[in-house]
Short mmCIF file of C-alpha atoms in Angstrom, two decimals:
data_model
loop_
_atom_site.label_atom_id
_atom_site.label_comp_id
_atom_site.label_asym_id
_atom_site.label_seq_id
_atom_site.Cartn_x
_atom_site.Cartn_y
_atom_site.Cartn_z
CA MET A 276 38.82 11.58 -6.96
CA GLN A 277 36.09 12.92 -5.68
CA PHE A 278 34.94 16.38 -4.36
CA SER A 279 32.10 15.32 -1.82
CA GLY A 280 32.02 18.67 -0.21
CA LEU A 281 30.80 20.66 -3.65
CA SER A 282 27.22 20.37 -5.22
CA SER A 283 26.59 18.75 -8.22
CA ASP A 284 26.95 21.77 -10.16
CA GLY A 285 30.27 22.32 -9.03
CA ARG A 286 31.66 18.87 -8.98
CA ARG A 287 30.59 18.98 -12.83
CA LEU A 288 32.47 22.13 -12.85
CA VAL A 289 35.98 21.20 -11.78
CA PHE A 290 35.59 17.61 -13.47
CA ASP A 291 34.99 19.58 -17.02
CA SER A 292 37.46 21.93 -15.71
CA LEU A 293 40.04 19.07 -15.82
CA VAL A 294 38.87 17.88 -19.13
CA ALA A 295 39.00 21.73 -20.89
CA VAL A 296 42.66 21.14 -19.67
CA GLY A 297 43.99 17.95 -20.87
CA ALA A 298 41.86 18.87 -24.35
CA PHE A 299 43.52 22.13 -24.47
CA VAL A 300 46.96 19.98 -23.92
CA VAL A 301 46.66 17.55 -26.41
CA LEU A 302 44.40 19.64 -29.36
CA VAL A 303 46.09 22.87 -29.10
CA LEU A 304 49.24 22.72 -28.06
CA PRO A 305 50.62 20.28 -30.29
CA MET A 306 49.70 22.56 -32.94
CA MET A 307 51.54 25.45 -31.62
CA TRP A 308 54.71 23.32 -31.46
CA LEU A 309 54.33 22.01 -35.38
CA LEU A 310 53.16 25.72 -36.59
CA ARG A 311 56.21 27.10 -34.36
CA ASP A 312 56.93 29.12 -37.47
CA ALA A 313 52.89 30.99 -38.24
CA ASP A 314 51.49 33.77 -35.97
CA LEU A 315 51.04 31.71 -32.95
CA LEU A 316 48.01 33.97 -31.71
CA PRO A 317 45.87 32.96 -33.71
CA LEU A 318 46.70 29.00 -32.94
CA LEU A 319 46.16 30.17 -29.69
CA VAL A 320 43.12 31.99 -29.07
CA TRP A 321 40.50 30.63 -31.14
CA PRO A 322 41.46 26.93 -30.65
CA GLY A 323 41.95 27.75 -26.56
CA LEU A 324 38.94 29.47 -26.57
CA MET A 325 36.83 26.28 -28.24
CA VAL A 326 38.49 23.81 -25.66
CA SER A 327 37.42 26.50 -22.79
CA SER A 328 33.84 25.94 -23.43
CA LEU A 329 34.60 22.69 -23.02
CA ALA A 330 34.65 23.51 -18.61
CA LEU A 331 30.79 25.32 -19.26
CA ARG A 332 29.03 22.48 -21.25
CA ARG A 333 26.80 21.17 -18.52
CA VAL A 334 26.61 24.25 -16.00
CA VAL A 335 26.05 27.43 -18.22
CA PRO A 336 25.61 25.32 -21.67
CA TRP A 337 24.08 28.40 -23.44
CA LEU A 338 27.70 30.32 -22.70
CA ALA A 339 29.34 27.19 -24.03
CA VAL A 340 27.93 27.16 -27.23
CA ALA A 341 28.39 31.22 -27.44
CA MET A 342 32.15 30.77 -26.29
CA CYS A 343 32.29 27.79 -28.75
CA THR A 344 30.67 29.73 -31.88
CA ALA A 345 33.20 32.34 -31.19
CA ALA A 346 36.20 30.58 -31.36
CA GLY A 347 34.13 29.04 -34.46
CA LEU A 348 34.07 32.45 -36.26
CA GLY A 349 37.74 33.25 -35.55
CA MET A 350 39.32 30.18 -36.77
CA VAL A 351 36.99 30.84 -40.40
CA VAL A 352 38.27 33.76 -41.06
CA GLN A 353 41.98 33.49 -39.56
CA LEU A 354 42.98 30.02 -40.08
CA ASP A 355 44.03 28.92 -43.30
CA GLY A 356 42.85 24.97 -42.32
CA PRO A 357 41.50 22.70 -39.33
CA SER A 358 42.17 23.14 -35.94
CA PRO A 359 41.61 20.25 -34.00
CA ALA A 360 40.60 21.52 -31.29
CA ILE A 361 36.87 21.54 -33.71
CA VAL A 362 36.31 17.93 -32.03
CA ALA A 363 35.24 20.29 -29.71
CA VAL A 364 31.88 21.13 -31.51
CA LEU A 365 30.94 17.87 -31.02
CA VAL A 366 31.15 17.84 -28.06
CA ILE A 367 29.13 20.89 -27.19
CA VAL A 368 26.58 19.28 -29.59
CA TYR A 369 26.49 16.02 -27.97
CA SER A 370 26.59 18.06 -24.23
CA VAL A 371 23.42 20.31 -24.91
CA ALA A 372 21.65 17.26 -27.18
CA ARG A 373 22.05 15.45 -23.87
CA TYR A 374 21.25 17.86 -20.16
CA CYS A 375 19.92 20.50 -22.40
CA LYS A 376 15.68 20.95 -22.73
CA GLY A 377 13.75 23.41 -25.17
CA PRO A 378 14.96 25.67 -27.96
CA LEU A 379 18.63 25.85 -27.06
CA GLY A 380 19.36 22.64 -28.61
CA TRP A 381 17.92 23.23 -32.46
CA THR A 382 19.49 26.61 -31.95
CA VAL A 383 22.93 24.43 -31.46
CA LEU A 384 21.58 21.77 -34.01
CA ALA A 385 21.70 24.80 -37.01
CA ILE A 386 24.51 26.33 -35.61
CA GLY A 387 26.45 23.39 -35.96
CA ALA A 388 24.92 22.97 -39.63
CA VAL A 389 26.30 26.27 -40.56
CA ALA A 390 29.31 25.71 -39.72
CA SER A 391 29.90 22.24 -41.08
CA VAL A 392 29.99 24.26 -44.23
CA ALA A 393 31.42 27.63 -42.85
CA GLY A 394 34.29 25.62 -42.20
CA PRO A 395 35.25 23.78 -44.54
CA LEU A 396 34.85 25.82 -47.45
CA SER A 397 37.56 28.18 -45.82
CA TRP A 398 40.00 25.83 -45.60
CA MET A 399 39.15 24.74 -49.75
CA THR A 400 42.32 27.86 -50.10
CA ASN A 401 44.90 25.09 -50.55
CA ILE A 402 43.18 22.83 -52.39
CA PRO A 403 43.95 23.15 -55.91
CA ASP A 404 40.98 24.22 -58.32
CA GLY A 405 40.22 20.84 -59.43
CA GLN A 406 39.33 19.21 -56.11
CA ARG A 407 38.22 22.06 -54.30
CA PHE A 408 34.20 21.09 -55.12
CA THR A 409 35.11 17.30 -54.24
CA ALA A 410 37.07 18.31 -51.28
CA ALA A 411 34.41 20.55 -50.07
CA ALA A 412 31.90 18.28 -50.32
CA LEU A 413 32.96 15.42 -48.52
CA LEU A 414 34.00 18.03 -45.92
CA VAL A 415 30.82 19.22 -45.66
CA THR A 416 28.65 15.63 -45.74
CA LEU A 417 31.19 14.50 -43.32
CA CYS A 418 30.96 17.07 -41.17
CA LEU A 419 27.47 17.70 -41.09
CA ALA A 420 27.23 13.59 -40.50
CA LEU A 421 29.06 14.15 -37.17
CA VAL A 422 27.06 16.86 -36.02
CA ALA A 423 24.06 15.26 -37.15
CA VAL A 424 25.33 11.82 -35.08
CA ALA A 425 26.77 13.86 -31.83
CA TYR A 426 23.18 15.60 -31.44
CA LEU A 427 21.56 12.40 -32.54
CA VAL A 428 22.84 10.71 -29.89
CA GLY A 429 22.64 12.96 -27.62
CA ARG A 430 18.79 13.28 -28.16
CA ARG A 431 18.79 9.56 -27.67
CA LEU A 432 20.91 9.16 -23.61
CA GLN A 433 18.26 11.95 -22.85
CA GLU A 434 15.12 10.30 -23.52
CA LEU A 435 16.27 6.93 -22.67
CA PHE A 436 17.46 8.77 -19.38
CA ARG A 437 13.43 10.10 -19.48
CA SER A 438 12.49 7.06 -19.27
CA ASP A 439 14.18 5.46 -17.18
CA LEU A 440 13.80 8.58 -14.83
CA LEU A 441 9.75 7.67 -15.41
CA ASP A 442 9.64 3.87 -14.84
CA ARG A 443 11.59 4.19 -11.67
CA THR A 444 9.14 7.27 -10.78
CA LEU A 445 6.24 4.78 -11.77
CA ALA A 446 7.96 2.28 -9.79
CA GLU A 447 7.68 4.21 -6.77
CA GLU A 448 4.10 5.45 -7.01
CA ARG A 449 3.34 1.94 -7.50
CA TYR A 450 5.29 0.26 -4.82
CA THR A 451 3.98 3.77 -2.40
CA ALA A 452 -0.01 3.21 -4.03
CA ILE A 453 0.54 -1.42 -2.82
CA ALA A 454 2.27 0.15 0.51
CA THR A 455 -0.70 1.93 1.13
CA ARG A 456 -3.56 -0.59 -0.02
CA ARG A 457 -1.56 -3.10 2.50
CA ALA A 458 -1.57 -0.62 5.14
CA GLN A 459 -5.39 -0.18 5.07
CA ALA A 460 -5.88 -3.62 4.39
CA THR A 461 -3.83 -4.22 7.89
CA ARG A 462 -5.64 -1.48 9.85
CA LEU A 463 -9.30 -3.12 8.57
CA ALA A 464 -7.84 -6.53 9.18
CA ASP A 465 -7.04 -5.21 13.30
CA ASP A 466 -10.37 -3.37 13.63
CA ARG A 467 -12.44 -6.04 12.58
CA ALA A 468 -9.70 -8.89 14.66
CA ARG A 469 -10.93 -5.89 17.93
CA THR A 470 -14.37 -6.08 17.20
CA ASP A 471 -14.66 -9.58 16.67
CA VAL A 472 -13.01 -10.22 20.23
CA ALA A 473 -14.27 -7.46 22.18
CA ARG A 474 -17.62 -9.00 20.87
CA GLU A 475 -16.68 -12.86 22.00
CA LEU A 476 -15.53 -11.19 25.24
CA HIS A 477 -18.46 -9.29 26.29
CA ASP A 478 -20.31 -12.74 25.63
CA VAL A 479 -18.28 -14.33 27.51
CA VAL A 480 -17.38 -12.12 30.33
CA ALA A 481 -21.40 -10.91 30.80
CA HIS A 482 -23.50 -13.96 30.32
CA SER A 483 -20.82 -16.07 32.49
CA LEU A 484 -20.93 -13.13 35.40
CA SER A 485 -24.95 -13.03 35.04
CA VAL A 486 -25.54 -16.79 35.64
CA ILE A 487 -23.09 -16.88 38.68
CA VAL A 488 -24.86 -14.00 40.26
CA VAL A 489 -28.39 -15.51 39.99
CA GLN A 490 -27.02 -19.07 40.48
CA ALA A 491 -24.87 -17.56 44.04
CA GLU A 492 -28.14 -15.17 44.81
CA GLY A 493 -30.10 -18.47 44.72
CA ALA A 494 -27.44 -20.58 46.65
CA LYS A 495 -27.16 -17.75 49.02
CA ALA A 496 -31.63 -18.13 49.69
CA MET A 497 -31.31 -22.45 49.56
CA ALA A 498 -28.81 -23.04 51.85
CA GLY A 499 -30.29 -22.94 54.29
CA LYS A 500 -34.19 -23.65 53.57
CA ASN A 501 -32.46 -26.36 50.76
CA PRO A 502 -28.98 -27.12 51.57
CA GLU A 503 -28.89 -29.57 48.45
CA ARG A 504 -30.14 -26.76 45.74
CA ALA A 505 -27.89 -24.79 46.96
CA VAL A 506 -24.97 -27.29 46.51
CA GLU A 507 -26.21 -27.45 42.90
CA ALA A 508 -26.49 -24.24 42.21
CA LEU A 509 -22.74 -23.94 43.44
CA ASP A 510 -22.09 -26.67 40.84
CA VAL A 511 -23.77 -24.51 38.03
CA ILE A 512 -21.45 -21.99 39.38
CA ALA A 513 -18.62 -23.95 39.05
CA GLN A 514 -19.13 -25.40 35.91
CA THR A 515 -20.12 -21.90 34.11
CA GLY A 516 -16.98 -20.75 35.32
CA ARG A 517 -14.57 -23.47 33.73
CA THR A 518 -16.34 -22.94 30.49
CA SER A 519 -15.94 -19.83 30.33
CA ILE A 520 -12.30 -19.17 31.41
CA GLY A 521 -11.42 -22.36 28.90
CA GLU A 522 -13.23 -19.77 26.49
CA MET A 523 -11.37 -16.93 27.56
CA ARG A 524 -8.11 -19.24 26.82
CA ARG A 525 -9.04 -19.61 23.76
CA ILE A 526 -9.86 -15.77 22.99
CA VAL A 527 -5.89 -15.05 24.53
CA ALA A 528 -4.48 -17.81 22.29
CA LEU A 529 -6.40 -16.56 19.46
CA LEU A 530 -5.27 -13.11 20.68
CA ARG A 531 -1.57 -14.65 20.50
CA GLY A 532 -1.50 -15.83 16.97
CA ASP A 533 -0.73 -19.79 18.46
CA GLU A 534 -1.94 -21.29 16.00
CA HIS A 535 -1.17 -24.94 17.85
CA ALA A 536 -3.24 -23.68 20.89
CA ALA A 537 -4.90 -26.37 22.57
CA PHE A 538 -8.25 -25.14 23.14
CA GLU A 539 -11.99 -26.70 23.14
CA PRO A 540 -13.72 -26.21 20.24
CA THR A 541 -16.48 -23.06 19.75
CA PRO A 542 -19.81 -23.23 20.87
CA SER A 543 -22.12 -24.45 18.74
CA LEU A 544 -26.12 -25.88 18.63
CA ARG A 545 -25.39 -28.50 20.78
CA GLN A 546 -25.27 -26.66 23.78
CA ILE A 547 -27.23 -23.82 23.83
CA PRO A 548 -29.21 -26.55 26.24
CA GLU A 549 -26.63 -26.99 28.65
CA MET A 550 -26.36 -23.04 28.62
CA VAL A 551 -29.97 -22.09 28.93
CA ALA A 552 -29.95 -24.81 31.46
CA ALA A 553 -27.43 -23.37 33.77
CA ALA A 554 -29.04 -19.91 33.40
CA GLY A 555 -31.79 -21.25 35.69
CA GLU A 556 -35.26 -22.22 36.07
CA ARG A 557 -37.13 -19.16 35.29
CA ILE A 558 -35.74 -19.98 31.76
CA SER A 559 -37.36 -22.34 29.76
CA LEU A 560 -36.29 -23.70 26.06
CA THR A 561 -38.22 -24.94 23.17
CA ILE A 562 -35.36 -26.63 20.71
CA ASP A 563 -36.23 -28.99 17.69
CA GLU A 564 -34.81 -32.37 18.18
CA GLU A 565 -33.07 -32.71 15.58
CA TYR A 566 -30.13 -30.61 14.57
CA PRO A 567 -29.29 -29.64 11.23
CA PRO A 568 -25.99 -30.09 10.43
CA VAL A 569 -23.97 -26.02 9.80
CA PRO A 570 -20.40 -24.32 9.97
CA ASP A 571 -18.75 -23.33 12.79
CA SER A 572 -19.42 -19.93 11.88
CA LEU A 573 -23.29 -20.47 11.64
CA GLY A 574 -23.48 -22.65 15.25
CA LEU A 575 -21.80 -19.72 17.27
CA THR A 576 -23.91 -16.96 15.72
CA ALA A 577 -26.94 -18.87 16.98
CA TYR A 578 -25.46 -19.93 20.03
CA ARG A 579 -24.43 -16.20 20.99
CA VAL A 580 -27.47 -14.70 20.15
CA VAL A 581 -29.12 -16.73 22.76
CA GLN A 582 -26.56 -16.52 25.22
CA GLU A 583 -26.94 -12.63 24.79
CA SER A 584 -30.63 -12.98 25.20
CA VAL A 585 -30.67 -15.35 28.22
CA THR A 586 -27.39 -12.47 29.67
CA ASN A 587 -29.78 -9.27 29.19
CA PHE A 588 -32.54 -11.65 31.03
CA LEU A 589 -30.49 -11.76 34.15
CA LYS A 590 -29.49 -8.96 34.22
CA HIS A 591 -32.83 -6.59 33.11
CA ALA A 592 -35.49 -8.43 33.48
CA GLY A 593 -35.70 -8.32 37.37
CA PRO A 594 -35.86 -11.36 39.88
CA THR A 595 -39.45 -12.19 39.36
CA ALA A 596 -39.74 -12.22 35.18
CA GLU A 597 -39.51 -15.69 33.44
CA ALA A 598 -38.23 -15.88 29.89
CA ASN A 599 -39.15 -18.33 26.88
CA VAL A 600 -36.18 -19.24 24.30
CA THR A 601 -37.68 -21.31 20.74
CA LEU A 602 -35.04 -22.48 18.50
CA ARG A 603 -36.69 -23.91 15.23
CA PHE A 604 -35.01 -25.08 12.29
CA GLU A 605 -36.50 -24.87 9.11
CA PRO A 606 -34.77 -25.92 5.85
CA HIS A 607 -33.82 -22.61 4.89
CA CYS A 608 -33.27 -20.67 7.80
CA ILE A 609 -32.59 -20.58 11.87
CA ILE A 610 -35.48 -18.85 13.21
CA ILE A 611 -34.65 -17.82 17.01
CA ARG A 612 -36.64 -15.63 19.37
CA ALA A 613 -36.33 -15.28 22.88
CA VAL A 614 -39.45 -13.38 24.84
CA ASP A 615 -39.37 -12.66 28.45
CA ASP A 616 -42.55 -10.43 30.56
CA GLY A 617 -39.96 -8.44 32.38
CA VAL A 618 -40.34 -4.64 33.41
CA ALA A 619 -38.48 -3.55 30.79
CA GLY A 620 -40.05 -0.11 30.60
CA THR A 621 -38.23 0.54 34.22
CA THR A 622 -34.98 -1.42 33.20
CA PRO A 623 -35.01 -0.85 29.50
CA ILE A 624 -32.44 -1.95 27.32
CA ASP A 625 -30.16 -0.28 25.38
CA SER A 626 -30.84 -0.70 21.53
CA SER A 627 -27.28 0.46 20.92
CA GLY A 628 -25.26 -1.04 23.51
CA SER A 629 -23.06 -3.24 23.11
CA GLY A 630 -24.80 -6.51 23.35
CA VAL A 631 -27.51 -5.97 20.86
CA ARG A 632 -25.11 -4.52 19.08
CA GLY A 633 -22.58 -7.25 18.90
CA MET A 634 -25.67 -9.38 18.02
CA ARG A 635 -27.10 -7.63 14.82
CA GLU A 636 -23.39 -7.16 13.71
CA ARG A 637 -23.04 -11.50 14.32
CA VAL A 638 -26.45 -11.75 12.58
CA THR A 639 -25.81 -9.52 9.71
CA ALA A 640 -22.23 -10.47 9.30
CA MET A 641 -24.11 -14.50 8.48
CA GLY A 642 -26.97 -12.43 5.77
CA GLY A 643 -29.26 -12.74 8.37
CA THR A 644 -32.36 -10.40 9.71
CA PHE A 645 -32.29 -9.05 13.82
CA MET A 646 -34.71 -7.44 16.00
CA ALA A 647 -35.07 -6.68 19.92
CA GLY A 648 -36.93 -4.49 21.09
CA PRO A 649 -39.84 -4.39 24.61
CA ARG A 650 -42.92 -6.11 23.31
CA LEU A 651 -46.29 -4.72 23.66
CA GLY A 652 -47.59 -5.97 26.42
CA GLY A 653 -44.39 -5.89 28.42
CA GLY A 654 -41.16 -7.28 28.91
CA TRP A 655 -38.96 -7.88 25.94
CA GLN A 656 -38.23 -10.01 23.23
CA VAL A 657 -35.27 -10.36 20.81
CA SER A 658 -35.97 -12.56 16.80
CA ALA A 659 -33.16 -13.41 14.41
CA GLU A 660 -33.20 -15.21 11.18
CA LEU A 661 -29.82 -17.05 10.08
CA PRO A 662 -29.68 -18.14 6.81
CA MET A 663 -28.79 -21.73 5.95
CA PRO A 664 -25.66 -21.79 3.81
CA THR A 665 -27.58 -23.32 0.70
CA GLN A 666 -29.41 -19.83 0.93
CA LEU A 667 -26.40 -17.74 0.80
CA GLY A 668 -24.34 -19.73 -1.63
CA ARG A 669 -20.97 -18.23 -3.05
CA SER A 670 -21.48 -15.06 -0.46
CA TRP A 671 -21.51 -17.68 2.55
CA LEU A 672 -18.32 -19.36 0.99
CA ARG A 673 -16.38 -15.52 0.53
CA GLU A 674 -17.40 -14.57 4.45
CA LYS A 675 -15.86 -17.57 5.52
CA GLU A 676 -12.97 -16.66 3.17
CA ARG A 677 -12.97 -13.07 5.02
CA PRO A 678 -9.99 -12.32 7.41
#
């Protein structure tokens, strides 16, 4: 039977009312038929009132206790023997212990204990004198035991329900906390990935366009005077464009999450001379001949620092400025120094811009130190030190494992 249109209390009231009706039919009506020669009014009123209390045992438990107590008093006063309706007492005691909190539970237990004594004593009028004490003791003990068992079972089930509810609540809170941490970790990873991609895009696009612009202007100027040099500049432009396309494809494949994308390895230390040479003759490079074995991330960082330094020189130093880039491979670190004699005071480079900030973030992430700013005698200077993995120890390994 379903009562979908009722509230939970309404469904409980309907169900318990049906139970009360069934108890009246099973426990009260047969006794009225068996004792039809006796006074039927007490047999109908008090047992009927006692089983009627079952209808309110969960919706209005205090009223059910009051009704059951009143019916019990009436049965003690007017009935000479027990009625099967007293089973309702055990159900009321169980229900209050199971569903109620506070003093009502102790109250119903006390009432049940008193009824367990008063009821059996009222039934002793028809017992012979020699057997009354034994019968009374047995009945009182039995009634007290039944009341105690009903109360303890109800209380135990209530504690189990509370414990289960607490476990579910804790499980939900743990799930919520785990989901929140995962969402935060995902957001942080996404932010870090966006930052890395933006930095890569800036370094690739800014440098390539700067080199292309410089070489295109040089090719235009030499087209009539020195066609061979103009052709060389156009070759540099084409090669720079192809390299940039390759790197852009690599970044796009990374954004798409294509694990099987076929792209070239990331730039490394050995590609720095070629990159500097493509930027023009106004930039000279001083680099050690022996390249140390370094991780890809360290080589990429050194490459990007030099690349961004060259880009800034091409964009801001002016058409007549010259620059020198120095790379030294020490046992404990890689030292990068890029200086120029450009007009930094006239066209200042914002140290908080994307290029300088990107270099600083890259170097700091590798555990190094970075400095960029105008020189006292004019021009601009970039200095960076990148520690070798042997100096970073386990911290470098953790950096590599970071998503």
